[in-house]
Amino acid sequence: MTLPRRLPLRLAWPALGAAALVLGAASRPAADDPWWSPGEGRVFPATLDYPNAHGVMRTLLSGGPLPTRGHPFFEPIGTNGRACVTCHQPADGMSLAASTAAARWELTGGRDPLFAAIDGSNCPTLPQGERASHSLLLERGLFRIQRPWPVREWQGRPVTPDFTLEVVRDPNGCNSGPRYGPAAGNVSVYRRPRPVSNFKYLLAVGFAYDPKQGIALPRDPRSGQMQSGNLMADNRAGSLFEQMADAATSHLQLMGRLTPQQEARILDFEMRLHTAQQISHAGGPLDTLGAEGGPAKLRDSQPGALGSIGTPVWSEFAAWEKIPAAEAAKLSPEQLAFRQSVARGAQVFRNKTFLITDSSGINAPVGFGNPVRNSCVFCHNMSQMGNDVAPGQVDLGTTTLPFADPWPDLPLFRITCRGKPHPFYGRVFYTYDPGFALTTGRCADAGKITLQSMRGLAARAPYFSNGLASDLRGIVDYYERRYSIGYTEQEKQDLVNLMSVL
């Protein structure tokens, strides 16, 4: 049985007391403190375990431990006291859970660099000492993302948007004032931070072109490699170098540019990280009885082909479909039932088909048809990972009416197509986040978002780019509402259990 190397207790944070209300390098936390502050100089071990509501998350660092003192991922190299690690916490699967942000607010009285006005508040113009000014981060784990408007450039070409954007509702004041909003030359949307791990898979490309749009893939001018489009929600940065530059300027408020040495050190660290759930509270270790859960499989494997052609997606848990009687006798009834549920969930994920309708990037413009019948693996098809090997963004309706849930705390925009109407929403429609359209300037791309990575889900609620689903069951419930799939209650629970061990 594999035991966790370390189990830092998230619930111990409030007990640290007033002495812990020190920020950045001034804080000297214990080695097992789940919060990594900028500049503290802790060593990042080769194996790092943290508990979550579903079990234990493990991050492996290939090549051995990394001293973080002086490392640009861990040092506050910008002007607001943050480091990259501030928003990409190891305990949260190298992302940031809303519960972690809320705990940090309580512990520091809102004085942590995490809550920097630039994007850790609903708008920099709000009173920064008030909790309500940071509600989107504290309750949904959302950061403010400011994009230029009109769209200035995409893939090196000038862009004239083929749609107009009007602010219908602006609850936070960041889309209608003199400094923030279309009149000031920018648009504010609110999104979850994407995990900084498992990049070997996120950068993998399964096609030489974008099959969702029928165009050739762009190439990274520095490496010459084709870009997967899986790094950022709106694909505004196609390579890790572009992503670093974007994050350093916008989130760290770095004055100037990262040096080549800083870029190389960050890239080296990020490419060595592999993260996945390692232990389940309900099922025990995820790499026993023939199963291959945990990040070691990710570290030791290569990005797979489409699940329908290569290794089936989530076949890591196929051995749990029929556990030998002698082995089953060693498990508690609860452990056995949970493991069998996970195996069923993988089958439902692969085999339960439903009609996918009115989803740009799937039903149009690529010609799969509307509707098209398929299963979850139609988009979540890469073996060992569950992201999409077919580059390009998809509109699942999570940010756009009528499919998105009503959300009064988010801005609402009216999109009006100047030329050809949107293939499914018509000429005029409403969205909380235009998504990919803020990168391309195309009305047909409004609402498209890059699919989320499925590894490490247990540690980083809430889910979807805008935090629409507060827990794993919320993911399943959204898809059920959106596509009328007809999941049974048992199938829903099996899918939840599967996602909890990824």
XYZ file of C-alpha atoms in Angstrom:
502
model
C 0.000 0.000 0.000
C 1.338 3.418 -0.948
C 1.038 5.931 1.839
C 1.126 9.693 1.303
C 4.443 11.299 2.025
C 2.868 14.221 3.760
C -0.643 15.244 4.674
C -0.725 18.985 5.378
C -3.980 19.939 7.058
C -5.929 22.601 5.236
C -8.260 22.929 8.226
C -5.362 24.044 10.425
C -5.034 27.426 8.729
C -7.333 29.429 11.040
C -5.377 28.166 14.069
C -2.181 29.900 12.951
C -3.338 33.085 14.602
C -2.421 36.728 14.181
C 1.290 35.963 13.962
C 0.657 34.414 10.573
C -0.775 37.615 9.098
C 2.524 38.288 7.402
C 2.818 38.303 3.673
C 5.335 37.053 1.152
C 8.924 36.407 2.135
C 8.401 37.672 5.675
C 6.339 34.566 6.440
C 8.229 31.426 7.420
C 5.576 28.685 7.330
C 6.150 25.113 8.356
C 7.287 22.834 5.560
C 3.882 21.172 5.437
C 1.843 24.402 5.281
C -0.450 23.978 2.271
C -0.108 27.636 1.262
C 3.029 28.552 -0.692
C 3.849 32.236 -0.232
C 6.106 34.094 -2.650
C 9.779 34.076 -1.734
C 9.607 31.737 1.248
C 12.385 29.509 -0.106
C 10.822 26.134 0.526
C 12.181 23.132 -1.371
C 9.712 21.638 -3.853
C 10.060 17.863 -3.282
C 10.034 15.114 -5.883
C 6.737 13.859 -4.427
C 4.253 16.262 -2.895
C 0.931 15.120 -1.402
C -1.977 17.201 -0.139
C -5.421 16.123 1.122
C -8.686 17.265 -0.377
C -12.352 16.439 0.119
C -12.055 13.263 -1.969
C -8.682 11.933 -0.841
C -5.074 12.899 -1.574
C -3.682 14.790 -4.569
C -0.107 14.022 -5.629
C 2.283 16.118 -7.699
C 5.476 14.531 -8.998
C 8.476 16.624 -10.001
C 10.627 14.673 -12.436
C 14.352 15.017 -11.890
C 14.231 15.410 -8.146
C 13.585 18.197 -5.626
C 13.845 21.862 -6.591
C 15.154 24.589 -4.245
C 12.771 27.467 -4.872
C 14.775 30.343 -3.436
C 15.529 32.682 -6.307
C 13.396 30.686 -8.737
C 11.191 32.977 -10.888
C 8.105 30.758 -10.490
C 8.260 31.196 -6.708
C 9.685 34.700 -6.289
C 7.659 37.962 -6.376
C 9.285 39.244 -9.557
C 6.505 41.733 -10.323
C 5.337 44.804 -8.445
C 2.331 43.473 -6.505
C 4.017 40.900 -4.251
C 2.734 37.874 -6.119
C 4.618 34.971 -7.650
C 3.349 32.442 -10.182
C 2.781 30.028 -7.297
C 0.302 32.453 -5.702
C -2.415 31.461 -8.171
C -1.061 27.970 -8.929
C -0.944 26.287 -5.540
C 0.358 22.695 -5.247
C -2.403 21.802 -2.775
C -4.969 22.783 -5.411
C -3.532 20.694 -8.233
C -1.384 23.665 -9.404
C -4.516 25.791 -9.791
C -6.511 27.616 -7.093
C -9.668 26.428 -5.346
C -12.235 29.003 -4.290
C -12.156 27.525 -0.780
C -8.417 28.220 -0.612
C -8.944 31.859 -1.591
C -11.651 32.196 1.067
C -9.415 30.646 3.736
C -6.582 32.953 2.742
C -8.863 35.978 3.074
C -9.879 34.972 6.571
C -6.302 34.268 7.626
C -4.781 37.509 6.306
C -7.720 39.860 6.556
C -7.623 40.235 2.789
C -4.032 41.527 2.795
C -2.431 38.680 0.848
C -1.037 39.577 -2.605
C -3.555 37.048 -3.953
C -6.159 39.809 -3.621
C -4.240 42.379 -5.652
C -6.613 44.974 -7.045
C -5.579 44.402 -10.651
C -7.410 41.062 -10.975
C -7.984 39.608 -7.479
C -10.882 41.994 -6.961
C -14.058 42.403 -8.963
C -12.682 45.750 -10.142
C -9.714 47.905 -9.095
C -12.058 50.876 -8.576
C -13.908 49.143 -5.704
C -12.903 49.583 -2.030
C -10.227 46.897 -1.776
C -10.523 46.290 1.967
C -14.110 45.044 1.674
C -14.800 41.362 1.205
C -17.652 42.099 -1.214
C -15.154 43.678 -3.619
C -13.491 40.248 -4.010
C -16.644 38.127 -4.047
C -16.028 36.512 -7.446
C -12.623 35.219 -6.362
C -13.764 34.167 -2.892
C -16.981 32.462 -3.949
C -16.200 31.194 -7.466
C -12.425 31.335 -7.739
C -12.605 33.844 -10.611
C -9.935 36.347 -11.593
C -10.622 39.417 -13.684
C -9.181 39.085 -17.189
C -8.839 42.327 -19.146
C -8.834 42.030 -22.929
C -8.407 44.827 -25.463
C -11.473 46.035 -27.321
C -11.805 46.189 -30.239
C -9.674 43.117 -30.820
C -6.267 44.387 -31.823
C -4.431 41.431 -33.222
C -4.597 37.659 -33.633
C -1.772 35.487 -34.960
C 0.046 38.640 -36.028
C -2.801 40.003 -38.168
C -4.919 43.099 -37.598
C -8.508 42.200 -36.785
C -11.703 44.112 -37.368
C -14.428 42.416 -35.296
C -17.474 41.321 -37.267
C -19.690 42.001 -34.246
C -20.495 44.797 -31.848
C -20.291 44.415 -28.082
C -22.549 46.352 -25.725
C -22.574 46.256 -21.931
C -26.074 45.380 -20.746
C -25.251 44.913 -17.072
C -22.115 45.857 -15.143
C -22.445 44.928 -11.455
C -18.764 45.541 -10.672
C -18.148 48.745 -12.624
C -15.312 47.318 -14.723
C -17.085 47.514 -18.080
C -18.730 50.916 -17.986
C -16.391 53.388 -16.300
C -13.836 55.855 -17.675
C -10.899 53.472 -17.046
C -12.457 50.064 -17.629
C -14.822 48.951 -20.352
C -15.296 49.187 -24.131
C -15.310 52.987 -24.034
C -11.842 52.832 -22.475
C -10.604 50.262 -24.985
C -10.926 47.089 -22.935
C -13.327 44.398 -21.743
C -13.307 42.635 -18.375
C -14.349 39.000 -18.084
C -13.908 36.619 -15.133
C -12.285 33.196 -15.337
C -10.764 30.349 -13.340
C -6.964 29.852 -13.308
C -5.954 26.838 -15.366
C -3.649 24.189 -13.822
C 0.086 24.521 -14.403
C 0.918 20.817 -14.687
C 0.775 17.900 -17.122
C 1.931 20.178 -19.936
C 3.331 17.233 -21.873
C -0.292 16.399 -22.637
C -1.698 19.899 -22.940
C 0.886 20.797 -25.568
C 0.379 17.609 -27.583
C -1.152 17.991 -31.059
C -3.149 15.234 -32.719
C -3.808 16.996 -36.032
C -1.846 19.264 -38.346
C -4.849 21.566 -38.577
C -7.697 22.832 -36.436
C -10.567 20.476 -37.322
C -13.055 22.690 -35.504
C -12.420 25.539 -37.933
C -10.756 23.823 -40.881
C -7.613 25.975 -40.806
C -3.931 25.172 -40.443
C -2.499 25.247 -36.948
C -0.251 28.180 -36.067
C 3.365 27.438 -35.213
C 5.332 28.805 -32.309
C 7.868 31.143 -33.961
C 10.474 30.275 -31.333
C 10.267 26.493 -31.357
C 8.660 25.858 -34.735
C 6.215 23.467 -33.055
C 2.496 23.494 -33.861
C 0.387 25.002 -31.124
C -2.253 22.846 -29.445
C -4.555 25.679 -28.361
C -5.059 24.041 -24.948
C -3.233 26.530 -22.729
C -5.659 29.397 -22.122
C -9.423 29.736 -22.033
C -9.586 32.028 -25.062
C -6.382 30.793 -26.768
C -4.845 34.256 -26.607
C -1.439 32.651 -25.958
C -0.506 29.666 -28.079
C 2.810 28.759 -26.447
C 4.136 28.598 -22.910
C 6.433 31.523 -23.683
C 3.440 33.651 -24.703
C 1.506 32.458 -21.665
C 4.406 33.397 -19.350
C 4.632 36.868 -20.856
C 0.879 37.401 -20.565
C 0.789 36.238 -16.929
C 3.859 38.214 -15.882
C 2.453 41.444 -17.285
C -1.170 41.083 -16.252
C -1.145 39.023 -13.038
C 2.275 39.839 -11.551
C 2.341 43.416 -12.929
C 5.939 42.923 -14.012
C 7.483 46.104 -15.368
C 9.339 44.944 -18.443
C 9.794 41.418 -19.747
C 10.909 38.112 -18.353
C 14.553 37.451 -19.120
C 15.471 34.416 -21.244
C 16.945 32.844 -18.110
C 13.702 33.326 -16.174
C 11.676 31.888 -19.038
C 13.946 28.844 -19.253
C 13.724 28.137 -15.519
C 9.931 28.465 -15.437
C 9.574 26.274 -18.519
C 11.868 23.620 -17.055
C 9.878 23.501 -13.811
C 6.447 23.410 -15.447
C 7.372 20.681 -17.930
C 8.569 18.452 -15.070
C 5.243 18.541 -13.183
C 2.653 15.749 -13.252
C -0.438 15.975 -11.058
C -3.343 13.622 -10.348
C -5.380 12.195 -7.491
C -3.382 9.459 -5.739
C -5.644 8.195 -2.932
C -9.429 8.103 -2.631
C -11.115 8.368 0.751
C -13.750 5.948 -0.484
C -11.649 3.603 -2.619
C -8.146 3.683 -1.169
C -4.919 3.928 -3.216
C -5.619 4.382 -6.922
C -2.668 2.321 -8.180
C -3.572 -1.062 -6.684
C -5.359 -4.205 -7.888
C -4.300 -3.556 -11.467
C -5.432 0.067 -11.600
C -3.025 2.762 -12.786
C -4.370 5.889 -11.154
C -2.133 8.654 -9.884
C 0.424 10.869 -11.619
C 3.097 8.171 -12.158
C 1.135 6.931 -15.187
C 1.113 10.463 -16.569
C 4.825 10.872 -15.975
C 5.780 7.560 -17.565
C 3.403 7.615 -20.563
C 3.210 9.652 -23.723
C 0.139 11.531 -24.967
C -2.194 8.970 -26.475
C -4.255 9.043 -29.635
C -7.998 9.419 -29.839
C -9.595 7.116 -27.293
C -11.679 5.463 -30.009
C -8.496 4.517 -31.865
C -5.754 4.137 -29.280
C -5.860 3.281 -25.587
C -9.409 3.912 -24.302
C -9.772 6.996 -22.135
C -9.706 6.147 -18.418
C -8.686 2.550 -19.091
C -6.455 3.092 -16.058
C -9.385 1.774 -14.046
C -10.465 -1.100 -16.307
C -9.003 -3.654 -13.870
C -11.633 -2.629 -11.338
C -14.469 -3.802 -13.569
C -13.940 -7.400 -12.433
C -11.824 -7.615 -9.304
C -10.851 -11.248 -8.511
C -12.736 -12.679 -5.550
C -9.560 -13.218 -3.533
C -8.582 -9.577 -3.946
C -12.109 -8.294 -3.422
C -12.199 -10.110 -0.066
C -9.384 -7.874 1.162
C -11.470 -4.749 0.584
C -14.259 -3.370 2.709
C -17.693 -3.538 1.068
C -17.571 0.244 0.668
C -14.175 0.185 -1.045
C -15.252 -2.570 -3.409
C -18.477 -0.785 -4.329
C -16.638 2.499 -4.941
C -14.012 0.902 -7.193
C -16.674 -0.835 -9.228
C -18.514 2.489 -9.503
C -15.373 4.186 -10.861
C -14.991 1.462 -13.493
C -18.642 1.871 -14.499
C -18.167 5.632 -14.672
C -15.342 5.168 -17.176
C -17.641 3.016 -19.314
C -20.436 5.590 -19.142
C -17.947 8.294 -20.094
C -16.867 6.332 -23.156
C -20.024 4.552 -24.218
C -23.139 6.511 -23.201
C -24.066 8.421 -26.345
C -26.346 11.424 -26.614
C -27.290 14.098 -29.131
C -24.885 17.043 -29.118
C -26.699 20.094 -30.432
C -26.109 23.772 -31.209
C -22.464 23.754 -30.050
C -19.976 25.750 -32.096
C -16.762 23.858 -32.619
C -18.717 20.596 -32.738
C -21.866 21.062 -34.796
C -20.456 23.922 -36.897
C -18.530 24.897 -38.887
C -16.652 21.609 -39.224
C -19.533 19.547 -40.577
C -20.120 16.874 -37.934
C -23.803 17.702 -38.271
C -26.404 19.161 -35.968
C -27.204 17.151 -33.995
C -24.392 14.621 -33.836
C -24.582 11.550 -31.611
C -21.522 10.757 -29.543
C -20.286 10.368 -25.975
C -18.061 12.384 -23.631
C -14.970 11.076 -25.424
C -15.946 12.995 -28.548
C -14.175 15.987 -26.980
C -12.367 14.431 -23.993
C -10.430 11.889 -25.983
C -6.740 11.906 -25.058
C -5.618 8.773 -23.220
C -4.334 9.336 -19.652
C -5.568 12.931 -19.673
C -9.062 13.490 -21.058
C -8.344 16.722 -22.897
C -8.966 17.130 -26.621
C -6.301 16.025 -29.097
C -8.201 17.925 -31.811
C -7.123 21.562 -31.360
C -9.666 24.330 -31.128
C -12.289 25.813 -28.830
C -15.853 24.651 -28.177
C -19.012 26.427 -27.028
C -20.850 24.305 -24.485
C -23.125 27.187 -23.527
C -21.541 27.664 -20.098
C -21.082 31.413 -20.611
C -23.909 32.264 -23.008
C -27.674 32.554 -22.665
C -29.970 30.673 -22.782
C -27.789 27.787 -21.585
C -25.718 29.485 -18.874
C -27.261 29.804 -15.423
C -28.464 33.312 -14.473
C -25.606 35.025 -12.667
C -26.258 38.585 -11.469
C -22.675 39.126 -10.213
C -21.147 38.816 -13.697
C -21.250 41.423 -16.468
C -23.666 40.705 -19.289
C -22.855 41.667 -22.885
C -25.067 41.975 -25.954
C -23.386 40.597 -29.074
C -24.684 41.753 -32.443
C -23.248 40.070 -35.527
C -22.562 42.584 -38.271
C -22.542 40.092 -41.098
C -23.513 36.437 -41.010
C -25.520 35.533 -37.889
C -24.092 33.208 -35.290
C -24.896 29.647 -36.442
C -26.958 28.859 -33.336
C -27.687 32.077 -31.432
C -28.759 34.267 -34.342
C -27.798 37.854 -35.009
C -28.255 39.171 -31.461
C -27.532 37.230 -28.270
C -26.228 37.672 -24.718
C -23.140 36.332 -22.988
C -21.162 36.675 -19.748
C -17.914 36.054 -21.605
C -17.403 36.222 -25.397
C -14.510 33.788 -24.968
C -12.547 32.956 -28.124
C -14.224 35.816 -29.999
C -12.121 38.255 -27.941
C -9.092 36.683 -29.613
C -10.333 36.207 -33.181
C -12.866 39.022 -33.555
C -15.356 36.584 -35.111
C -18.963 36.506 -34.018
C -19.137 32.773 -34.720
C -16.500 32.245 -32.004
C -18.469 33.970 -29.253
C -18.930 31.646 -26.291
C -16.191 29.237 -27.356
C -13.860 28.243 -24.521
C -10.874 25.914 -24.378
C -11.830 22.649 -22.681
C -10.584 22.237 -19.127
C -7.980 19.662 -18.155
C -9.653 16.754 -16.336
C -6.742 15.691 -14.126
C -6.674 16.941 -10.556
C -10.350 17.903 -10.497
C -10.791 16.836 -6.862
C -8.483 19.605 -5.617
C -9.682 22.652 -7.537
C -13.413 23.316 -7.358
C -15.361 25.061 -8.808
C -15.428 23.964 -12.444
C -15.835 25.312 -15.988
C -14.080 28.522 -17.005
C -16.511 30.683 -15.019
C -16.949 28.430 -11.975
C -20.492 27.518 -13.029
C -20.357 24.094 -11.315
C -19.577 24.312 -7.605
C -18.768 20.603 -7.287
C -18.279 17.469 -9.383
C -21.973 16.654 -9.373
C -22.603 20.117 -10.796
C -20.537 19.195 -13.870
C -22.717 16.171 -14.568
C -25.914 18.094 -13.876
C -24.938 20.845 -16.310
C -24.323 18.408 -19.157
C -27.603 16.652 -18.351
C -29.496 19.956 -18.585
C -27.633 21.135 -21.649
C -27.977 17.993 -23.779
C -30.866 16.058 -22.144
C -28.623 13.001 -21.921
C -30.876 10.861 -19.754
C -28.325 9.739 -17.152
C -29.721 7.511 -14.436
C -28.972 8.463 -10.849
C -26.477 5.610 -10.665
C -24.718 6.777 -13.831
C -24.454 10.291 -12.435
C -22.851 9.009 -9.237
C -20.525 6.741 -11.203
C -19.328 9.728 -13.245
C -18.803 11.792 -10.094
C -16.779 8.976 -8.555
C -14.696 8.671 -11.735
C -13.906 12.405 -11.789
C -12.980 12.315 -8.107
C -10.068 9.930 -8.797
C -8.592 11.573 -11.908
